[in-house]
mmCIF file of C-alpha atoms and ligand atoms in Angstrom:
data_model
loop_
_atom_site.group_PDB
_atom_site.id
_atom_site.type_symbol
_atom_site.label_atom_id
_atom_site.label_comp_id
_atom_site.label_asym_id
_atom_site.label_seq_id
_atom_site.Cartn_x
_atom_site.Cartn_y
_atom_site.Cartn_z
ATOM 1 C CA UNK R 14 -52.603 -88.264 -38.672
ATOM 2 C CA UNK R 15 -53.059 -86.173 -41.843
ATOM 3 C CA UNK R 16 -51.268 -82.814 -41.569
ATOM 4 C CA UNK R 17 -53.331 -79.643 -41.196
ATOM 5 C CA UNK R 18 -52.622 -77.472 -44.228
ATOM 6 C CA UNK R 19 -53.235 -73.721 -44.526
ATOM 7 C CA UNK R 20 -54.199 -70.868 -42.210
ATOM 8 C CA UNK R 21 -57.837 -71.982 -41.870
ATOM 9 C CA UNK R 22 -56.813 -75.430 -40.672
ATOM 10 C CA UNK R 23 -54.392 -73.957 -38.118
ATOM 11 C CA UNK R 24 -56.638 -71.123 -36.924
ATOM 12 C CA UNK R 25 -58.087 -72.747 -33.780
ATOM 13 C CA UNK R 26 -54.678 -74.012 -32.606
ATOM 14 C CA UNK R 27 -53.060 -70.623 -33.237
ATOM 15 C CA UNK R 28 -55.929 -68.755 -31.537
ATOM 16 C CA UNK R 29 -55.547 -70.863 -28.408
ATOM 17 C CA UNK R 30 -51.832 -70.024 -28.219
ATOM 18 C CA UNK R 31 -52.240 -66.374 -29.190
ATOM 19 C CA UNK R 32 -55.146 -65.493 -26.910
ATOM 20 C CA UNK R 33 -55.528 -61.777 -26.144
ATOM 21 C CA UNK R 34 -51.822 -61.065 -25.579
ATOM 22 C CA UNK R 35 -50.011 -62.971 -28.320
ATOM 23 C CA UNK R 36 -48.006 -66.178 -28.055
ATOM 24 C CA UNK R 37 -44.529 -66.409 -26.522
ATOM 25 C CA UNK R 38 -42.761 -65.207 -29.677
ATOM 26 C CA UNK R 39 -45.176 -62.274 -30.058
ATOM 27 C CA UNK R 40 -44.986 -61.279 -26.397
ATOM 28 C CA UNK R 41 -41.326 -61.804 -25.668
ATOM 29 C CA UNK R 42 -39.601 -61.233 -29.021
ATOM 30 C CA UNK R 43 -41.511 -59.412 -31.757
ATOM 31 C CA UNK R 44 -44.255 -57.268 -30.212
ATOM 32 C CA UNK R 45 -42.174 -55.132 -27.821
ATOM 33 C CA UNK R 46 -40.276 -53.719 -30.816
ATOM 34 C CA UNK R 47 -43.327 -53.582 -33.090
ATOM 35 C CA UNK R 48 -45.383 -51.737 -30.448
ATOM 36 C CA UNK R 49 -42.545 -49.280 -29.796
ATOM 37 C CA UNK R 50 -42.475 -48.382 -33.491
ATOM 38 C CA UNK R 51 -46.295 -48.204 -33.620
ATOM 39 C CA UNK R 52 -46.333 -45.755 -30.682
ATOM 40 C CA UNK R 53 -49.521 -44.298 -29.170
ATOM 41 C CA UNK R 54 -52.670 -45.108 -31.131
ATOM 42 C CA UNK R 55 -55.162 -42.865 -29.308
ATOM 43 C CA UNK R 56 -57.307 -41.032 -31.854
ATOM 44 C CA UNK R 57 -55.739 -42.866 -34.816
ATOM 45 C CA UNK R 58 -57.570 -44.802 -37.524
ATOM 46 C CA UNK R 59 -55.787 -48.170 -37.556
ATOM 47 C CA UNK R 60 -55.807 -51.052 -40.016
ATOM 48 C CA UNK R 61 -54.459 -54.434 -38.809
ATOM 49 C CA UNK R 62 -53.555 -56.167 -42.075
ATOM 50 C CA UNK R 63 -53.645 -59.995 -41.953
ATOM 51 C CA UNK R 64 -54.827 -59.725 -38.361
ATOM 52 C CA UNK R 65 -55.060 -63.435 -37.468
ATOM 53 C CA UNK R 66 -57.244 -63.736 -34.349
ATOM 54 C CA UNK R 67 -57.244 -59.935 -34.024
ATOM 55 C CA UNK R 68 -55.468 -59.674 -30.652
ATOM 56 C CA UNK R 69 -53.570 -56.538 -31.718
ATOM 57 C CA UNK R 70 -56.624 -54.892 -33.300
ATOM 58 C CA UNK R 71 -58.532 -55.447 -30.077
ATOM 59 C CA UNK R 72 -55.627 -54.130 -28.011
ATOM 60 C CA UNK R 73 -55.528 -50.877 -30.034
ATOM 61 C CA UNK R 74 -59.320 -50.487 -29.823
ATOM 62 C CA UNK R 75 -59.029 -50.792 -26.010
ATOM 63 C CA UNK R 76 -56.247 -48.188 -26.050
ATOM 64 C CA UNK R 77 -58.537 -45.558 -27.580
ATOM 65 C CA UNK R 78 -57.817 -45.691 -31.320
ATOM 66 C CA UNK R 79 -60.463 -43.692 -33.217
ATOM 67 C CA UNK R 80 -61.281 -46.833 -35.209
ATOM 68 C CA UNK R 81 -59.668 -50.228 -35.714
ATOM 69 C CA UNK R 82 -60.311 -52.587 -38.579
ATOM 70 C CA UNK R 83 -58.718 -56.037 -38.805
ATOM 71 C CA UNK R 84 -58.660 -57.811 -42.172
ATOM 72 C CA UNK R 85 -57.524 -61.328 -42.984
ATOM 73 C CA UNK R 86 -58.111 -63.765 -45.825
ATOM 74 C CA UNK R 87 -58.758 -66.750 -43.577
ATOM 75 C CA UNK R 88 -62.453 -67.300 -42.792
ATOM 76 C CA UNK R 89 -61.591 -69.324 -39.663
ATOM 77 C CA UNK R 90 -59.361 -66.541 -38.289
ATOM 78 C CA UNK R 91 -62.079 -63.981 -38.879
ATOM 79 C CA UNK R 92 -64.665 -66.170 -37.178
ATOM 80 C CA UNK R 93 -62.418 -66.450 -34.113
ATOM 81 C CA UNK R 94 -61.636 -62.713 -34.082
ATOM 82 C CA UNK R 95 -65.348 -61.850 -34.237
ATOM 83 C CA UNK R 96 -66.126 -64.423 -31.554
ATOM 84 C CA UNK R 97 -63.563 -62.821 -29.223
ATOM 85 C CA UNK R 98 -65.042 -59.411 -30.018
ATOM 86 C CA UNK R 99 -68.577 -60.618 -29.236
ATOM 87 C CA UNK R 100 -67.468 -62.063 -25.882
ATOM 88 C CA UNK R 101 -65.516 -58.978 -24.794
ATOM 89 C CA UNK R 102 -66.375 -56.019 -27.041
ATOM 90 C CA UNK R 103 -63.659 -53.451 -27.732
ATOM 91 C CA UNK R 104 -65.106 -51.735 -30.806
ATOM 92 C CA UNK R 105 -62.675 -53.365 -33.286
ATOM 93 C CA UNK R 106 -64.274 -54.505 -36.555
ATOM 94 C CA UNK R 107 -63.176 -57.434 -38.710
ATOM 95 C CA UNK R 108 -63.572 -57.977 -42.452
ATOM 96 C CA UNK R 109 -62.511 -60.761 -44.769
ATOM 97 C CA UNK R 110 -60.235 -59.294 -47.413
ATOM 98 C CA UNK R 111 -57.204 -60.337 -49.388
ATOM 99 C CA UNK R 112 -54.421 -57.917 -48.479
ATOM 100 C CA UNK R 113 -53.784 -57.279 -52.162
ATOM 101 C CA UNK R 114 -57.411 -56.241 -52.825
ATOM 102 C CA UNK R 115 -58.846 -54.134 -50.038
ATOM 103 C CA UNK R 116 -62.168 -53.556 -51.759
ATOM 104 C CA UNK R 117 -64.522 -51.194 -49.979
ATOM 105 C CA UNK R 118 -61.723 -49.536 -48.000
ATOM 106 C CA UNK R 119 -61.506 -45.896 -49.023
ATOM 107 C CA UNK R 120 -58.383 -44.126 -50.244
ATOM 108 C CA UNK R 121 -56.549 -42.290 -47.461
ATOM 109 C CA UNK R 122 -58.807 -43.647 -44.712
ATOM 110 C CA UNK R 123 -56.138 -44.866 -42.207
ATOM 111 C CA UNK R 124 -53.414 -43.059 -40.247
ATOM 112 C CA UNK R 125 -51.638 -46.307 -39.442
ATOM 113 C CA UNK R 126 -51.463 -49.719 -41.114
ATOM 114 C CA UNK R 127 -49.775 -52.575 -39.237
ATOM 115 C CA UNK R 128 -48.944 -56.028 -40.609
ATOM 116 C CA UNK R 129 -47.521 -58.245 -37.872
ATOM 117 C CA UNK R 130 -45.648 -61.312 -39.179
ATOM 118 C CA UNK R 131 -47.657 -61.451 -42.376
ATOM 119 C CA UNK R 132 -45.957 -59.972 -45.472
ATOM 120 C CA UNK R 133 -43.823 -63.108 -45.963
ATOM 121 C CA UNK R 134 -47.068 -65.125 -46.003
ATOM 122 C CA UNK R 135 -48.756 -62.967 -48.647
ATOM 123 C CA UNK R 136 -48.291 -64.162 -52.191
ATOM 124 C CA UNK R 137 -48.975 -60.870 -54.006
ATOM 125 C CA UNK R 138 -46.962 -58.683 -51.665
ATOM 126 C CA UNK R 139 -46.476 -55.980 -54.325
ATOM 127 C CA UNK R 140 -50.264 -55.679 -54.620
ATOM 128 C CA UNK R 141 -50.628 -55.614 -50.828
ATOM 129 C CA UNK R 142 -48.074 -52.796 -50.507
ATOM 130 C CA UNK R 143 -49.837 -50.768 -53.212
ATOM 131 C CA UNK R 144 -53.078 -51.190 -51.281
ATOM 132 C CA UNK R 145 -51.342 -50.085 -48.065
ATOM 133 C CA UNK R 146 -50.272 -46.844 -49.768
ATOM 134 C CA UNK R 147 -53.718 -46.324 -51.261
ATOM 135 C CA UNK R 148 -55.557 -46.620 -47.946
ATOM 136 C CA UNK R 149 -53.005 -44.606 -45.943
ATOM 137 C CA UNK R 150 -53.690 -40.923 -45.344
ATOM 138 C CA UNK R 151 -50.974 -38.601 -46.721
ATOM 139 C CA UNK R 152 -47.834 -39.173 -44.640
ATOM 140 C CA UNK R 153 -49.572 -42.071 -42.829
ATOM 141 C CA UNK R 154 -47.366 -44.798 -41.356
ATOM 142 C CA UNK R 155 -46.955 -48.472 -42.159
ATOM 143 C CA UNK R 156 -45.330 -50.678 -39.503
ATOM 144 C CA UNK R 157 -44.649 -54.346 -40.196
ATOM 145 C CA UNK R 158 -42.704 -57.293 -38.856
ATOM 146 C CA UNK R 159 -41.484 -60.228 -40.928
ATOM 147 C CA UNK R 160 -39.305 -63.294 -40.550
ATOM 148 C CA UNK R 161 -35.793 -61.952 -41.037
ATOM 149 C CA UNK R 162 -35.138 -62.322 -44.795
ATOM 150 C CA UNK R 163 -31.394 -62.841 -44.221
ATOM 151 C CA UNK R 164 -31.446 -65.315 -41.344
ATOM 152 C CA UNK R 165 -34.789 -67.130 -41.356
ATOM 153 C CA UNK R 166 -35.254 -69.050 -44.597
ATOM 154 C CA UNK R 167 -36.946 -72.042 -42.977
ATOM 155 C CA UNK R 168 -35.484 -75.229 -44.415
ATOM 156 C CA UNK R 169 -32.592 -73.270 -45.969
ATOM 157 C CA UNK R 170 -31.335 -71.900 -42.651
ATOM 158 C CA UNK R 171 -30.369 -73.653 -39.423
ATOM 159 C CA UNK R 172 -28.560 -73.238 -36.133
ATOM 160 C CA UNK R 173 -25.205 -74.909 -35.722
ATOM 161 C CA UNK R 174 -23.902 -75.351 -32.194
ATOM 162 C CA UNK R 175 -20.211 -76.045 -31.703
ATOM 163 C CA UNK R 176 -18.887 -77.063 -28.309
ATOM 164 C CA UNK R 177 -15.220 -76.523 -27.642
ATOM 165 C CA UNK R 178 -12.740 -75.401 -25.031
ATOM 166 C CA UNK R 179 -12.089 -71.686 -24.726
ATOM 167 C CA UNK R 180 -8.543 -70.367 -24.024
ATOM 168 C CA UNK R 181 -9.137 -70.958 -20.284
ATOM 169 C CA UNK R 182 -9.895 -74.614 -21.010
ATOM 170 C CA UNK R 183 -13.598 -74.301 -20.210
ATOM 171 C CA UNK R 184 -16.123 -75.973 -22.545
ATOM 172 C CA UNK R 185 -18.347 -73.383 -24.221
ATOM 173 C CA UNK R 186 -20.988 -73.386 -26.969
ATOM 174 C CA UNK R 187 -20.659 -71.224 -30.069
ATOM 175 C CA UNK R 188 -23.862 -70.566 -32.007
ATOM 176 C CA UNK R 189 -23.720 -70.160 -35.760
ATOM 177 C CA UNK R 190 -26.554 -69.455 -38.156
ATOM 178 C CA UNK R 191 -26.022 -70.959 -41.536
ATOM 179 C CA UNK R 192 -27.994 -69.905 -44.589
ATOM 180 C CA UNK R 193 -28.025 -71.207 -48.139
ATOM 181 C CA UNK R 194 -29.682 -70.142 -51.417
ATOM 182 C CA UNK R 195 -30.490 -66.708 -50.039
ATOM 183 C CA UNK R 196 -31.035 -65.223 -53.502
ATOM 184 C CA UNK R 197 -33.444 -67.957 -54.558
ATOM 185 C CA UNK R 198 -36.875 -66.336 -54.092
ATOM 186 C CA UNK R 199 -39.594 -68.926 -53.947
ATOM 187 C CA UNK R 200 -42.376 -70.356 -51.881
ATOM 188 C CA UNK R 201 -41.507 -72.326 -48.769
ATOM 189 C CA UNK R 202 -43.589 -74.930 -46.958
ATOM 190 C CA UNK R 203 -43.482 -73.883 -43.311
ATOM 191 C CA UNK R 204 -43.969 -76.662 -40.753
ATOM 192 C CA UNK R 205 -45.759 -75.960 -37.445
ATOM 193 C CA UNK R 206 -45.421 -78.455 -34.586
ATOM 194 C CA UNK R 207 -48.935 -78.692 -33.232
ATOM 195 C CA UNK R 208 -48.109 -81.550 -30.875
ATOM 196 C CA UNK R 209 -45.672 -84.464 -30.632
ATOM 197 C CA UNK R 210 -47.743 -86.369 -33.182
ATOM 198 C CA UNK R 211 -49.356 -83.596 -35.236
ATOM 199 C CA UNK R 212 -47.895 -81.233 -37.761
ATOM 200 C CA UNK R 213 -49.328 -78.410 -39.870
ATOM 201 C CA UNK R 214 -48.089 -76.520 -42.921
ATOM 202 C CA UNK R 215 -48.541 -73.067 -44.357
ATOM 203 C CA UNK R 216 -46.955 -71.459 -47.407
ATOM 204 C CA UNK R 217 -44.541 -68.595 -47.055
ATOM 205 C CA UNK R 218 -42.594 -66.625 -49.677
ATOM 206 C CA UNK R 219 -38.915 -65.936 -49.233
ATOM 207 C CA UNK R 220 -37.822 -62.559 -50.608
ATOM 208 C CA UNK R 221 -34.449 -60.926 -50.209
ATOM 209 C CA UNK R 222 -33.995 -57.752 -48.218
ATOM 210 C CA UNK R 223 -33.381 -55.762 -51.398
ATOM 211 C CA UNK R 224 -36.623 -57.098 -52.911
ATOM 212 C CA UNK R 225 -38.554 -55.833 -49.880
ATOM 213 C CA UNK R 226 -36.823 -52.487 -50.156
ATOM 214 C CA UNK R 227 -37.575 -52.219 -53.903
ATOM 215 C CA UNK R 228 -41.204 -53.291 -53.451
ATOM 216 C CA UNK R 229 -41.736 -50.710 -50.699
ATOM 217 C CA UNK R 230 -40.282 -47.982 -52.872
ATOM 218 C CA UNK R 231 -42.326 -49.076 -55.891
ATOM 219 C CA UNK R 232 -45.445 -48.781 -53.709
ATOM 220 C CA UNK R 233 -44.518 -45.235 -52.654
ATOM 221 C CA UNK R 234 -43.342 -46.190 -49.161
ATOM 222 C CA UNK R 235 -40.020 -45.116 -47.725
ATOM 223 C CA UNK R 236 -38.319 -46.822 -44.798
ATOM 224 C CA UNK R 237 -37.783 -44.577 -41.776
ATOM 225 C CA UNK R 238 -36.815 -47.140 -39.121
ATOM 226 C CA UNK R 239 -35.638 -50.751 -39.162
ATOM 227 C CA UNK R 240 -35.088 -52.891 -36.045
ATOM 228 C CA UNK R 241 -34.042 -56.478 -35.306
ATOM 229 C CA UNK R 242 -35.836 -57.544 -32.097
ATOM 230 C CA UNK R 243 -33.873 -59.235 -29.353
ATOM 231 C CA UNK R 244 -35.613 -61.820 -27.135
ATOM 232 C CA UNK R 245 -36.704 -60.769 -23.647
ATOM 233 C CA UNK R 246 -35.520 -62.981 -20.744
ATOM 234 C CA UNK R 247 -38.891 -64.822 -20.848
ATOM 235 C CA UNK R 248 -38.148 -66.017 -24.408
ATOM 236 C CA UNK R 249 -34.533 -66.854 -23.598
ATOM 237 C CA UNK R 250 -35.775 -69.080 -20.781
ATOM 238 C CA UNK R 251 -38.796 -70.598 -22.486
ATOM 239 C CA UNK R 252 -37.829 -71.030 -26.141
ATOM 240 C CA UNK R 253 -35.165 -73.542 -27.173
ATOM 241 C CA UNK R 254 -33.993 -70.939 -29.724
ATOM 242 C CA UNK R 255 -34.170 -68.006 -27.304
ATOM 243 C CA UNK R 256 -30.501 -67.815 -26.386
ATOM 244 C CA UNK R 257 -29.446 -68.237 -30.019
ATOM 245 C CA UNK R 258 -31.583 -65.226 -30.986
ATOM 246 C CA UNK R 259 -29.607 -63.109 -28.531
ATOM 247 C CA UNK R 260 -26.804 -63.433 -31.085
ATOM 248 C CA UNK R 261 -28.617 -63.624 -34.440
ATOM 249 C CA UNK R 262 -32.081 -62.096 -34.943
ATOM 250 C CA UNK R 263 -34.825 -64.032 -36.691
ATOM 251 C CA UNK R 264 -37.182 -61.061 -37.137
ATOM 252 C CA UNK R 265 -37.187 -57.651 -38.729
ATOM 253 C CA UNK R 266 -39.483 -54.740 -37.817
ATOM 254 C CA UNK R 267 -39.851 -51.820 -40.199
ATOM 255 C CA UNK R 268 -41.588 -48.459 -40.100
ATOM 256 C CA UNK R 269 -42.295 -46.878 -43.479
ATOM 257 C CA UNK R 270 -44.078 -43.700 -44.497
ATOM 258 C CA UNK R 271 -46.387 -43.200 -47.427
ATOM 259 C CA UNK R 272 -45.046 -40.616 -49.824
ATOM 260 C CA UNK R 273 -47.635 -39.880 -52.494
ATOM 261 C CA UNK R 274 -44.938 -38.050 -54.528
ATOM 262 C CA UNK R 275 -42.755 -41.149 -54.505
ATOM 263 C CA UNK R 276 -45.703 -43.261 -55.635
ATOM 264 C CA UNK R 277 -46.518 -40.814 -58.450
ATOM 265 C CA UNK R 278 -42.861 -40.836 -59.548
ATOM 266 C CA UNK R 279 -42.670 -44.644 -59.473
ATOM 267 C CA UNK R 280 -45.972 -44.947 -61.386
ATOM 268 C CA UNK R 281 -44.679 -42.525 -64.051
ATOM 269 C CA UNK R 282 -41.455 -44.560 -64.306
ATOM 270 C CA UNK R 283 -43.357 -47.840 -64.609
ATOM 271 C CA UNK R 284 -45.595 -46.411 -67.339
ATOM 272 C CA UNK R 285 -42.572 -45.045 -69.232
ATOM 273 C CA UNK R 286 -40.862 -48.460 -68.994
ATOM 274 C CA UNK R 287 -44.014 -50.186 -70.279
ATOM 275 C CA UNK R 288 -44.330 -47.673 -73.159
ATOM 276 C CA UNK R 289 -40.642 -48.164 -74.029
ATOM 277 C CA UNK R 290 -40.939 -51.962 -74.015
ATOM 278 C CA UNK R 291 -44.126 -51.770 -76.182
ATOM 279 C CA UNK R 292 -42.342 -49.500 -78.662
ATOM 280 C CA UNK R 293 -39.248 -51.709 -78.816
ATOM 281 C CA UNK R 294 -41.533 -54.768 -79.197
ATOM 282 C CA UNK R 295 -43.281 -53.110 -82.166
ATOM 283 C CA UNK R 296 -40.014 -52.231 -83.915
ATOM 284 C CA UNK R 297 -38.668 -55.752 -83.255
ATOM 285 C CA UNK R 298 -41.814 -57.231 -84.821
ATOM 286 C CA UNK R 299 -41.430 -54.941 -87.851
ATOM 287 C CA UNK R 300 -37.823 -56.106 -88.233
ATOM 288 C CA UNK R 301 -38.631 -59.848 -88.002
ATOM 289 C CA UNK R 302 -40.366 -61.456 -91.030
ATOM 290 C CA UNK R 303 -43.741 -62.905 -90.004
ATOM 291 C CA UNK R 304 -43.502 -66.624 -89.425
ATOM 292 C CA UNK R 305 -47.254 -67.102 -89.220
ATOM 293 C CA UNK R 306 -46.864 -69.116 -86.023
ATOM 294 C CA UNK R 307 -48.648 -66.522 -83.891
ATOM 295 C CA UNK R 308 -46.029 -67.053 -81.194
ATOM 296 C CA UNK R 309 -46.030 -64.161 -78.694
ATOM 297 C CA UNK R 310 -43.864 -65.885 -76.124
ATOM 298 C CA UNK R 311 -41.118 -63.257 -76.430
ATOM 299 C CA UNK R 312 -42.762 -61.269 -73.571
ATOM 300 C CA UNK R 313 -41.958 -62.776 -70.222
ATOM 301 C CA UNK R 314 -44.866 -61.009 -68.552
ATOM 302 C CA UNK R 315 -43.282 -61.313 -65.125
ATOM 303 C CA UNK R 316 -40.260 -59.863 -63.430
ATOM 304 C CA UNK R 317 -39.552 -63.262 -61.935
ATOM 305 C CA UNK R 318 -39.207 -61.508 -58.591
ATOM 306 C CA UNK R 319 -41.174 -62.360 -55.490
ATOM 307 C CA UNK R 320 -43.124 -65.524 -55.199
ATOM 308 C CA UNK R 321 -44.242 -68.446 -57.223
ATOM 309 C CA UNK R 322 -47.701 -69.938 -56.814
ATOM 310 C CA UNK R 323 -48.322 -71.512 -53.434
ATOM 311 C CA UNK R 324 -47.538 -75.157 -52.975
HETATM 312 C C1 SAM X 9 -48.320 -65.664 -39.211
HETATM 313 S S1 SAM X 9 -50.001 -65.194 -39.339
HETATM 314 C C2 SAM X 9 -49.983 -63.621 -38.492
HETATM 315 C C3 SAM X 9 -51.331 -63.234 -37.971
HETATM 316 C C4 SAM X 9 -51.340 -62.042 -36.997
HETATM 317 N N1 SAM X 9 -50.911 -60.827 -37.639
HETATM 318 C C5 SAM X 9 -50.475 -62.369 -35.810
HETATM 319 O O1 SAM X 9 -49.397 -61.763 -35.661
HETATM 320 O O2 SAM X 9 -50.894 -63.235 -35.018
HETATM 321 C C6 SAM X 9 -50.191 -64.709 -41.040
HETATM 322 C C7 SAM X 9 -51.608 -64.280 -41.395
HETATM 323 O O3 SAM X 9 -51.633 -63.821 -42.749
HETATM 324 C C8 SAM X 9 -52.911 -64.144 -43.277
HETATM 325 N N2 SAM X 9 -52.808 -64.053 -44.744
HETATM 326 C C9 SAM X 9 -52.036 -64.793 -45.573
HETATM 327 N N3 SAM X 9 -52.195 -64.373 -46.835
HETATM 328 C C10 SAM X 9 -53.067 -63.339 -46.812
HETATM 329 C C11 SAM X 9 -53.609 -62.477 -47.802
HETATM 330 N N4 SAM X 9 -53.286 -62.610 -49.088
HETATM 331 N N5 SAM X 9 -54.474 -61.522 -47.415
HETATM 332 C C12 SAM X 9 -54.831 -61.377 -46.106
HETATM 333 N N6 SAM X 9 -54.342 -62.160 -45.125
HETATM 334 C C13 SAM X 9 -53.474 -63.132 -45.469
HETATM 335 C C14 SAM X 9 -53.178 -65.534 -42.724
HETATM 336 O O4 SAM X 9 -54.528 -65.894 -42.797
HETATM 337 C C15 SAM X 9 -52.648 -65.373 -41.299
HETATM 338 O O5 SAM X 9 -53.674 -64.941 -40.428
#
């Protein structure tokens, strides 16, 4: 059977598992921590960024948020979110948008932006974070969860289980998490086991923890809380990885605040750096005799950080 590739192709399967409450990993690992950091939403204007089937957006609409908008790039996800909303209306709205270009969403129009398990799947994460700051009201909050950048690198990380006798002579398992090529930031093909015979793939982008921290700062967001969710007993029982995650977390949940001053400062710094590199480029050109080749390849144009084009 040909593999299903991309979020559209996986949407129906994911929607079935996610339902209105989230799948096992949402419910029993990630969401309890995410929702604690989100806190009460009553009266808040909430944006669910990369909302998938919209189960969280609909939850917050039911809980009395002043308004809830879910955006996602996948047409199939949006269709399913709207279908759920038609069947059991909550007041949540859904729009198709790329997270890095939230056209039509006004500056400062949300008190809270949440991105659950999505930033590592967004290619232009720097653009998405800039948009988060733009649409947040002054001192608004951004809460997100991601695959843990240090411990979950898909095919470059794995569990190792060692069985040996402890000092009392009893056989016990020791769980290790091994990771390689942590600093190598690139796209990853993520496999999803749909069934015994069917597999799907999406593209994800590994970034180091310090890259996330730098990108948040560059977007004018400062981290106020960071948590590493532990599995609830339900996940320990039901997921083959549950008991391993009691020892090593595979997720990270972060709360950040928009600081317009920080953004202004970072923008000024970026502009100054660009001006300085233009000036040094001009003086270098003056110093080098013209070859007539028209070769401008001296400018790299990219920081080389973040992601490469999707596979
Ligand atoms: C792992 S799913 C998480 C969905 C949902 N937040 C949840 O927790 O169920 C990642 C989502 O990111 C969306 N996505 C990926 N790239 C995006 C982009 N550039 N802009 C908006 N959404 C994007 C996908 O369509 C998918 O719905």
